Coordinates of C-alpha atoms in Angstrom, one line a residue:
C1168 CA 76.0 53.4 92.8
R1169 CA 73.3 54.5 90.3
V1170 CA 73.9 56.9 87.5
V1171 CA 71.0 58.8 85.9
W1172 CA 71.4 60.6 82.6
A1173 CA 69.1 63.4 81.8
A1174 CA 68.4 64.6 78.3
P1175 CA 66.4 67.6 77.2
G1176 CA 62.6 67.2 76.8
G1177 CA 62.7 67.5 73.0
A1178 CA 64.8 64.4 72.7
V1179 CA 62.1 62.3 74.4
V1180 CA 59.5 63.5 72.0
S1181 CA 61.6 62.6 69.0
G1182 CA 62.0 59.1 70.2
R1183 CA 58.3 58.5 70.6
A1184 CA 57.7 59.9 67.1
A1185 CA 60.3 57.5 65.7
V1186 CA 58.5 54.6 67.3
G1187 CA 55.2 55.7 65.8
V1188 CA 56.7 56.0 62.4
A1189 CA 58.1 52.6 62.7
V1190 CA 54.8 51.1 63.7
A1191 CA 53.0 52.9 60.9
A1192 CA 55.5 51.7 58.4
S1193 CA 55.1 48.1 59.7
L1194 CA 51.3 48.3 59.4
S1195 CA 51.6 49.8 55.9
M1196 CA 54.0 47.0 54.9
A1197 CA 51.7 44.4 56.4
R1198 CA 48.7 45.8 54.6
S1199 CA 50.6 46.0 51.3
I1200 CA 51.2 42.3 51.7
A1201 CA 47.9 41.2 53.1
D1202 CA 45.6 43.2 50.7
P1203 CA 46.8 41.5 47.5
I1204 CA 46.4 38.1 49.2
V1205 CA 42.9 38.9 50.4
D1206 CA 42.0 40.2 46.8
L1207 CA 43.5 37.0 45.3
A1208 CA 41.5 34.9 47.8
D1209 CA 38.3 36.8 47.0
T1210 CA 38.9 36.4 43.3
A1211 CA 39.5 32.7 43.6
T1212 CA 36.2 32.4 45.5
Q1213 CA 34.3 34.2 42.8
V1214 CA 36.0 32.1 40.1
S1215 CA 35.1 28.9 41.9
R1216 CA 31.4 30.1 41.8
G1217 CA 31.5 30.4 38.0
A1218 CA 32.6 34.0 37.5
L1219 CA 35.3 33.0 35.1
N1220 CA 35.7 36.6 33.8
R1221 CA 37.1 37.8 37.2
T1222 CA 40.9 38.5 37.4
A1223 CA 43.2 39.2 40.3
T1224 CA 44.8 42.7 40.6
V1225 CA 48.5 42.7 39.8
E1226 CA 50.2 45.8 41.3
R1227 CA 53.5 44.3 42.4
Q1228 CA 56.4 42.6 40.7
D1229 CA 57.3 40.4 43.7
E1230 CA 56.2 36.9 44.5
I1231 CA 52.6 38.0 45.2
G1232 CA 52.4 39.7 41.8
A1233 CA 53.8 36.6 40.2
L1234 CA 51.2 34.5 42.0
A1235 CA 48.4 36.8 40.8
Q1236 CA 49.6 36.6 37.2
A1237 CA 49.8 32.9 37.4
F1238 CA 46.3 32.7 38.8
N1239 CA 44.9 35.0 36.1
S1240 CA 46.6 32.9 33.4
M1241 CA 45.1 29.7 34.9
T1242 CA 41.7 31.4 35.0
A1243 CA 42.0 32.5 31.4
Q1244 CA 42.9 28.9 30.3
L1245 CA 40.0 27.5 32.3
H1246 CA 37.7 30.0 30.7
D1247 CA 38.9 29.1 27.3
L1248 CA 38.7 25.4 28.0
I1249 CA 35.1 25.6 29.3
S1250 CA 34.1 27.8 26.4
S1251 CA 35.6 25.4 24.0
L1252 CA 33.9 22.5 25.7
E1253 CA 30.6 24.3 25.6
N1254 CA 31.0 25.0 21.9
R1255 CA 31.9 21.3 21.3
V1256 CA 28.9 20.2 23.3
E1257 CA 26.7 22.6 21.4
Q1258 CA 28.1 21.4 18.1
R1259 CA 27.7 17.8 19.1
T1260 CA 24.2 18.4 20.3
R1261 CA 23.3 20.0 17.0
A1262 CA 24.9 17.1 15.1
L1263 CA 22.9 14.6 17.2
Q1264 CA 19.7 16.6 16.7
G1265 CA 20.4 16.6 12.9
A1266 CA 21.1 12.8 13.0
N1267 CA 18.0 12.2 15.0
K1268 CA 16.0 14.2 12.5
A1269 CA 17.5 12.3 9.7
L1270 CA 16.7 9.0 11.4
E1271 CA 13.1 10.1 12.0
Q1272 CA 12.8 11.1 8.4
R1273 CA 14.3 7.8 7.3
A1274 CA 11.9 5.9 9.6
L1275 CA 9.0 7.9 8.2
Q1276 CA 10.1 7.1 4.7
L1277 CA 10.4 3.4 5.5
Q1278 CA 7.0 3.4 7.2
T1279 CA 5.4 5.2 4.3
S1280 CA 7.0 2.8 1.9
A1281 CA 5.7 -0.2 3.8
Q1282 CA 2.2 1.4 4.1
V1283 CA 2.2 2.1 0.4
G1284 CA 3.2 -1.5 -0.3
R1285 CA 0.4 -2.8 1.9
E1286 CA -2.2 -0.5 0.3
I1287 CA -1.3 -1.1 -3.3
T1288 CA -1.3 -4.9 -3.1
S1289 CA -5.1 -4.7 -2.5
I1290 CA -5.9 -2.1 -5.2
L1291 CA -6.2 -3.5 -8.8
D1292 CA -7.8 -0.5 -10.4
I1293 CA -5.3 2.1 -11.6
D1294 CA -7.8 4.9 -11.4
V1295 CA -8.2 4.1 -7.7
L1296 CA -4.6 3.1 -7.1
L1297 CA -2.7 6.2 -8.3
P1298 CA -4.8 8.9 -6.5
R1299 CA -4.4 7.0 -3.3
V1300 CA -0.7 6.6 -3.6
V1301 CA 0.1 10.3 -4.4
E1302 CA -2.1 11.4 -1.5
M1303 CA -0.3 9.0 0.9
I1304 CA 3.1 10.3 -0.2
R1305 CA 2.1 13.9 0.2
E1306 CA 0.6 13.4 3.6
A1307 CA 3.5 11.3 4.9
F1308 CA 6.3 13.6 3.8
G1309 CA 4.5 16.9 3.9
Y1310 CA 5.3 17.7 0.3
Y1311 CA 3.5 20.6 -1.5
H1312 CA 2.3 18.4 -4.4
V1313 CA 2.7 14.9 -5.8
Q1314 CA 1.6 13.6 -9.2
V1315 CA 2.0 10.7 -11.5
F1316 CA 2.4 10.8 -15.3
L1317 CA 2.1 7.7 -17.5
L1318 CA 3.8 7.5 -20.9
D1319 CA 1.7 7.5 -24.1
R1320 CA 4.3 6.0 -26.5
D1321 CA 2.2 6.6 -29.6
A1322 CA 1.8 10.3 -28.9
Q1323 CA 5.3 10.6 -27.2
Q1324 CA 3.7 12.4 -24.3
L1325 CA 3.5 12.0 -20.6
V1326 CA -0.2 12.0 -19.5
L1327 CA -1.2 13.1 -16.0
R1328 CA -3.1 10.3 -14.3
A1329 CA -3.2 11.4 -10.7
G1330 CA -2.4 14.5 -8.5
S1331 CA -2.7 15.3 -4.9
H1332 CA -4.4 18.6 -5.6
S1333 CA -8.0 18.4 -6.5
R1334 CA -7.8 21.3 -9.0
D1335 CA -7.0 20.7 -12.7
M1336 CA -3.3 21.0 -13.5
E1337 CA -2.3 23.3 -16.3
H1338 CA -0.1 20.6 -17.9
Q1339 CA -2.3 17.5 -18.4
R1340 CA 0.1 16.3 -21.2
I1341 CA 3.8 17.0 -21.5
D1342 CA 5.6 16.4 -24.8
L1343 CA 8.8 14.5 -24.4
D1344 CA 10.6 16.9 -26.7
H1345 CA 9.5 19.9 -24.6
P1346 CA 11.9 21.2 -21.9
S1347 CA 10.6 19.9 -18.5
V1348 CA 12.0 18.0 -15.5
N1349 CA 9.5 15.2 -16.2
A1350 CA 10.6 14.8 -19.9
K1351 CA 14.2 14.9 -18.8
A1352 CA 13.7 12.1 -16.3
A1353 CA 11.6 10.0 -18.8
Q1354 CA 14.2 10.4 -21.5
S1355 CA 17.3 9.7 -19.4
G1356 CA 15.7 7.0 -17.2
E1357 CA 17.4 8.6 -14.2
A1358 CA 16.1 10.7 -11.2
V1359 CA 16.2 14.5 -11.8
V1360 CA 16.5 17.0 -8.9
A1361 CA 15.8 20.7 -9.3
N1362 CA 16.5 22.1 -5.8
D1363 CA 15.9 25.7 -7.0
V1364 CA 13.4 25.7 -9.8
L1365 CA 13.9 29.4 -10.5
D1366 CA 17.4 28.7 -11.6
D1367 CA 16.7 25.4 -13.5
P1368 CA 16.0 25.9 -17.3
A1369 CA 14.2 22.5 -17.4
F1370 CA 11.6 23.6 -14.9
L1371 CA 8.1 23.8 -16.4
P1372 CA 6.0 26.2 -14.2
D1373 CA 2.4 25.4 -13.6
S1374 CA 0.0 28.2 -12.7
Q1375 CA -1.8 25.9 -10.4
L1376 CA 1.4 25.3 -8.3
P1377 CA 2.7 28.8 -7.6
E1378 CA 4.5 27.8 -4.4
T1379 CA 6.8 25.2 -6.0
R1380 CA 10.5 25.9 -5.2
S1381 CA 12.0 22.4 -5.5
E1382 CA 11.1 19.5 -7.7
L1383 CA 12.1 15.8 -7.8
V1384 CA 11.1 13.5 -10.6
I1385 CA 11.6 9.8 -10.5
P1386 CA 11.2 7.7 -13.7
L1387 CA 8.8 4.8 -13.3
R1388 CA 10.7 1.9 -15.0
L1389 CA 9.4 -1.6 -15.8
G1390 CA 12.6 -3.4 -16.5
N1391 CA 14.5 -1.2 -19.0
Q1392 CA 11.4 0.5 -20.2
V1393 CA 10.1 3.8 -18.7
I1394 CA 6.4 3.8 -18.4
G1395 CA 5.9 7.1 -16.6
T1396 CA 7.2 9.5 -13.9
L1397 CA 6.6 10.2 -10.2
D1398 CA 6.7 14.0 -9.7
V1399 CA 7.2 15.5 -6.2
H1400 CA 7.1 19.3 -5.4
S1401 CA 8.3 21.2 -2.3
R1402 CA 7.8 24.7 -1.1
R1403 CA 11.4 24.9 0.2
V1404 CA 14.6 25.6 -1.8
G1405 CA 17.1 22.7 -1.5
A1406 CA 14.4 20.4 -0.1
F1407 CA 15.6 17.1 -1.7
T1408 CA 18.7 15.1 -0.6
E1409 CA 20.2 11.9 -1.8
E1410 CA 18.2 10.0 0.9
D1411 CA 15.0 11.5 -0.5
V1412 CA 15.9 10.4 -4.0
V1413 CA 16.4 6.8 -2.7
A1414 CA 13.2 6.8 -0.7
I1415 CA 11.0 8.2 -3.5
Q1416 CA 12.7 5.8 -6.0
S1417 CA 11.7 2.9 -3.8
L1418 CA 8.1 4.2 -3.7
G1419 CA 8.2 4.6 -7.5
D1420 CA 9.4 0.9 -7.9
Q1421 CA 6.4 -0.2 -5.8
I1422 CA 4.0 1.9 -7.9
V1423 CA 5.4 0.2 -11.1
V1424 CA 4.7 -3.2 -9.6
A1425 CA 1.2 -2.2 -8.6
I1426 CA 0.5 -0.7 -12.1
E1427 CA 1.8 -3.9 -13.7
N1428 CA -0.4 -6.0 -11.4
A1429 CA -3.4 -3.9 -12.3
H1430 CA -2.6 -4.4 -16.0
L1431 CA -2.3 -8.1 -15.6
Y1432 CA -5.5 -8.2 -13.6
D1433 CA -7.3 -6.3 -16.4
Q1434 CA -5.9 -8.7 -19.0
S1435 CA -7.0 -11.7 -16.9
R1436 CA -10.5 -10.3 -16.6
E1437 CA -10.6 -9.8 -20.4
L1438 CA -9.4 -13.3 -20.9
A1439 CA -12.0 -14.5 -18.4
V1440 CA -14.8 -12.6 -20.2
L1441 CA -13.6 -14.1 -23.5
E1442 CA -13.5 -17.6 -22.0
E1443 CA -16.9 -17.1 -20.5
R1444 CA -18.3 -16.0 -23.9
T1445 CA -16.7 -19.0 -25.6
R1446 CA -18.2 -21.3 -23.0
L1447 CA -21.7 -19.8 -23.3
A1448 CA -21.5 -20.0 -27.1
R1449 CA -20.4 -23.7 -26.7
D1450 CA -23.2 -24.4 -24.2
L1451 CA -25.8 -22.6 -26.4
H1452 CA -24.7 -24.8 -29.3
D1453 CA -24.5 -28.0 -27.3
S1454 CA -27.8 -27.5 -25.4
V1455 CA -30.3 -24.9 -26.5
T1456 CA -29.5 -24.9 -30.2
Q1457 CA -29.6 -28.7 -30.3
S1458 CA -32.9 -28.7 -28.4
L1459 CA -34.4 -26.2 -30.8
Y1460 CA -33.1 -28.2 -33.8
S1461 CA -34.8 -31.3 -32.3
L1462 CA -38.0 -29.4 -31.9
V1463 CA -37.8 -28.4 -35.6
L1464 CA -37.3 -32.0 -36.7
L1465 CA -40.1 -33.3 -34.5
T1466 CA -42.5 -30.6 -35.6
E1467 CA -41.7 -31.3 -39.2
G1468 CA -42.2 -35.1 -38.7
W1469 CA -45.5 -34.4 -36.9
R1470 CA -46.6 -32.2 -39.8
R1471 CA -45.9 -34.9 -42.3
L1472 CA -47.8 -37.5 -40.3
L1473 CA -50.8 -35.2 -40.1
S1474 CA -50.5 -34.6 -43.9
A1475 CA -50.4 -38.3 -44.4
G1476 CA -53.6 -38.7 -42.3
S1477 CA -51.8 -40.7 -39.6
G1478 CA -52.5 -39.4 -36.1
A1479 CA -51.5 -42.5 -34.1
Q1480 CA -48.1 -41.1 -33.0
T1481 CA -49.3 -37.5 -32.4
E1482 CA -49.4 -37.9 -28.7
D1483 CA -45.9 -39.3 -28.6
Y1484 CA -44.6 -36.4 -30.7
L1485 CA -46.4 -33.8 -28.6
G1486 CA -45.0 -35.4 -25.4
R1487 CA -41.5 -35.4 -26.8
I1488 CA -41.8 -31.8 -28.0
G1489 CA -42.9 -30.8 -24.5
E1490 CA -39.9 -32.5 -22.9
I1491 CA -37.4 -30.9 -25.2
A1492 CA -39.1 -27.5 -24.7
Q1493 CA -38.9 -27.9 -20.9
Q1494 CA -35.2 -28.9 -21.1
A1495 CA -34.5 -25.9 -23.4
L1496 CA -36.3 -23.6 -21.0
R1497 CA -34.2 -24.9 -18.0
E1498 CA -31.0 -24.4 -19.9
M1499 CA -32.0 -20.9 -21.0
R1500 CA -32.9 -19.9 -17.4
L1501 CA -29.5 -21.3 -16.3
M1502 CA -27.6 -19.2 -18.9
I1503 CA -29.6 -16.1 -18.2
H1504 CA -28.7 -16.4 -14.5
E1505 CA -25.0 -17.0 -15.3
L1506 CA -25.0 -13.9 -17.5
R1507 CA -26.0 -11.7 -14.6
P1508 CA -23.0 -10.9 -12.3
P1509 CA -23.2 -12.7 -9.0
V1510 CA -24.3 -10.6 -6.1
L1511 CA -21.6 -11.8 -3.8
E1512 CA -20.7 -8.3 -2.5
Q1513 CA -24.3 -7.6 -1.4
E1514 CA -25.5 -11.1 -0.5
G1515 CA -22.4 -13.1 0.4
F1516 CA -21.8 -16.7 -0.6
V1517 CA -24.8 -18.2 1.1
G1518 CA -27.2 -15.5 -0.2
A1519 CA -25.9 -15.7 -3.7
V1520 CA -26.3 -19.5 -3.8
R1521 CA -29.8 -19.2 -2.5
K1522 CA -30.7 -16.8 -5.2
R1523 CA -29.3 -19.2 -7.8
L1524 CA -31.3 -22.1 -6.4
D1525 CA -34.5 -19.9 -6.3
A1526 CA -33.9 -18.7 -9.9
V1527 CA -33.1 -22.0 -11.5
E1528 CA -33.4 -25.3 -9.5
K1529 CA -36.7 -24.5 -7.7
R1530 CA -38.4 -23.3 -10.8
V1531 CA -37.8 -26.6 -12.5
G1532 CA -39.1 -28.6 -9.6
I1533 CA -35.9 -29.6 -7.8
E1534 CA -35.9 -29.5 -4.0
A1535 CA -32.8 -27.5 -3.3
R1536 CA -31.5 -25.9 -0.1
V1537 CA -28.4 -24.3 1.5
V1538 CA -27.1 -25.4 4.9
M1539 CA -24.5 -23.5 6.8
D1540 CA -23.4 -25.5 9.9
D1541 CA -20.8 -22.9 11.1
L1542 CA -20.7 -19.1 10.8
V1543 CA -17.5 -18.4 8.9
E1544 CA -16.6 -15.0 7.5
L1545 CA -14.9 -15.5 4.1
P1546 CA -12.7 -13.2 2.1
A1547 CA -14.1 -12.0 -1.2
S1548 CA -11.7 -13.9 -3.3
L1549 CA -12.5 -17.2 -1.5
E1550 CA -16.2 -16.6 -1.7
E1551 CA -15.9 -16.1 -5.5
G1552 CA -14.0 -19.3 -6.0
L1553 CA -16.4 -21.4 -3.9
Y1554 CA -19.3 -19.8 -5.6
W1555 CA -18.2 -20.7 -9.1
I1556 CA -17.4 -24.3 -8.0
A1557 CA -20.9 -24.5 -6.6
Q1558 CA -22.3 -23.1 -9.8
E1559 CA -20.4 -25.6 -11.9
A1560 CA -21.5 -28.5 -9.7
L1561 CA -25.1 -27.4 -9.8
N1562 CA -25.0 -26.9 -13.6
N1563 CA -23.7 -30.5 -14.0
A1564 CA -26.5 -31.8 -11.8
L1565 CA -29.1 -29.9 -13.6
K1566 CA -27.9 -30.9 -17.1
H1567 CA -26.9 -34.5 -16.6
A1568 CA -28.0 -35.9 -13.3
G1569 CA -31.8 -35.7 -13.5
A1570 CA -31.8 -35.0 -9.7
T1571 CA -34.9 -34.2 -7.6
R1572 CA -33.0 -33.0 -4.5
E1573 CA -29.8 -31.0 -4.1
T1574 CA -28.0 -29.6 -1.0
V1575 CA -25.3 -27.1 -0.7
R1576 CA -23.6 -27.3 2.6
I1577 CA -20.7 -25.3 4.2
C1578 CA -19.1 -26.2 7.5
V1579 CA -15.9 -26.5 9.4
E1580 CA -14.2 -29.8 9.9
G1581 CA -11.3 -29.5 12.3
E1582 CA -9.0 -26.9 10.8
T1583 CA -10.6 -27.1 7.4
L1584 CA -13.4 -25.2 5.7
V1585 CA -15.6 -27.6 3.7
L1586 CA -18.1 -26.9 0.8
E1587 CA -20.2 -29.9 -0.2
I1588 CA -22.7 -30.1 -3.1
T1589 CA -24.7 -33.3 -3.1
D1590 CA -27.6 -34.5 -5.4
D1591 CA -29.6 -37.7 -5.7
G1592 CA -29.3 -37.9 -9.4
Q1593 CA -28.2 -40.8 -11.6
G1594 CA -24.4 -40.3 -10.9
F1595 CA -21.6 -41.0 -13.4
D1596 CA -18.4 -43.0 -13.8
L1597 CA -15.7 -40.7 -12.5
E1598 CA -12.8 -42.3 -14.3
S1599 CA -14.4 -42.1 -17.7
A1600 CA -15.5 -38.5 -17.0
N1601 CA -11.9 -37.5 -16.0
N1602 CA -10.6 -39.1 -19.2
R1603 CA -13.0 -37.2 -21.3
G1604 CA -12.2 -33.9 -19.4
G1605 CA -15.9 -32.9 -19.5
M1606 CA -18.5 -31.7 -17.0
G1607 CA -16.3 -28.9 -15.8
L1608 CA -14.3 -31.1 -13.5
T1609 CA -11.0 -29.7 -14.6
S1610 CA -12.1 -26.1 -14.0
M1611 CA -13.4 -27.0 -10.5
G1612 CA -10.1 -28.6 -9.6
E1613 CA -8.1 -25.6 -10.8
R1614 CA -10.2 -23.2 -8.8
A1615 CA -9.8 -25.3 -5.7
R1616 CA -6.0 -25.4 -6.1
Q1617 CA -5.9 -21.6 -6.7
M1618 CA -7.5 -21.2 -3.3
G1619 CA -4.9 -23.4 -1.7
G1620 CA -7.5 -26.2 -1.2
C1621 CA -8.4 -29.5 -2.9
L1622 CA -11.4 -31.0 -4.7
D1623 CA -12.8 -34.5 -4.1
I1624 CA -15.7 -35.9 -6.1
G1625 CA -17.6 -39.0 -5.2
S1626 CA -20.1 -40.5 -7.6
A1627 CA -21.4 -43.8 -8.9
R1628 CA -24.1 -44.6 -11.3
G1629 CA -27.5 -44.6 -9.6
R1630 CA -26.2 -43.3 -6.3
G1631 CA -26.0 -39.5 -6.9
T1632 CA -22.9 -37.3 -6.7
T1633 CA -21.0 -35.4 -4.0
V1634 CA -18.6 -32.6 -4.8
K1635 CA -16.4 -31.6 -1.8
V1636 CA -14.0 -28.7 -1.6
S1637 CA -11.6 -28.4 1.4
V1638 CA -9.7 -25.2 2.2
P1639 CA -7.4 -24.8 5.3
L1640 CA -8.9 -22.2 7.7
S1641 CA -5.6 -20.4 7.8
L1642 CA -6.1 -19.5 4.1
A1643 CA -9.8 -18.8 4.6
A1644 CA -9.0 -16.2 7.2
V1645 CA -6.5 -14.3 5.0

């Protein structure tokens, strides 16, 4: 049996509406759950691509809202962490760049110091040395101006000796009692830094250096004694650091050594000139003066014989007078040649020796020649030493040997450079000559040792003489 219940039509409609409302409510609820999740997922995707400023929308207080807040907190921490890391990387990069720049500057300072050291060892003239040094320092470090003052103790002034600007400086002399950075450094014996000259009362402005903003002055000290100052200018305020002071002080120390070497060289030259004058005076007395005195005696004797009416010995007197006059002429030519500076720079060793032989030996009838078996380029100092040894040997042969042939030979034997001077004269007893210390043997030996070589002399009466100088090629090539 089947029972059918019938309801009014309005009730059916209300049921359908209720179903629709329920469906709509379900969809709205699903969307309210899904949309925040989709937004959170989209935000996470953007963050993963680097958009760290993106945040998830928080509209709910339930679990989804808590998840969005947690995600935003995590993103903020990640942003702060990355920003902090970037800042640290940037700071570290700047620090490394600064360190690299400092290392490059230090390397440049060391390189310049080494270069200055190499340069100044070969310059023995202060007027050439100091301008070269200040220009090298200015170019290497890019300073505005570099200059060197030397101390005049009698006047109590610093005297400008070299500057990197070609123009004349306003302050050529600085009184030690006048306020200035140079005077302060010279009096204290310590480096003085004025990193802002406009605020430093000791700064002495120079109209020729209008761009100076910083100044560093290093005292040049020889032992405990200040002999001058090295003055460095920069266009930048705060240009000089402790490292710069150390580097410039090192250069200043090298300059002091070079100045002292130049002074010692000048003194040695003065002593050499004095010794040469003394030797020439002695030689004049021992040779030409004695010869002229003999001429006077012979002439007087000849005059008395003629007055007495005896002419038997006239021929002998005239012959003896002629011999003495010829010997005096030889010795005078020799001394005149020695008084002229050797032309080693223009002619070299071989050319200078040939000129000597042409000017002296060949004019008195000696057959003389120069033989060079090997082509060897000699440094100037070695050429000079060999030349004076050759001169001394030739002088001895001319004065004492009575030679008719002489040979100057230069060659290479193994690893040794050899200079040989031989003559066919009467020779001498080497032992007795050494005991007397004559004939310039001592000076020749000293010159050979100064060159790092050795001297060997072979001679015997009636067999001529050979003077041999041997110098290692390793020294000859220096």
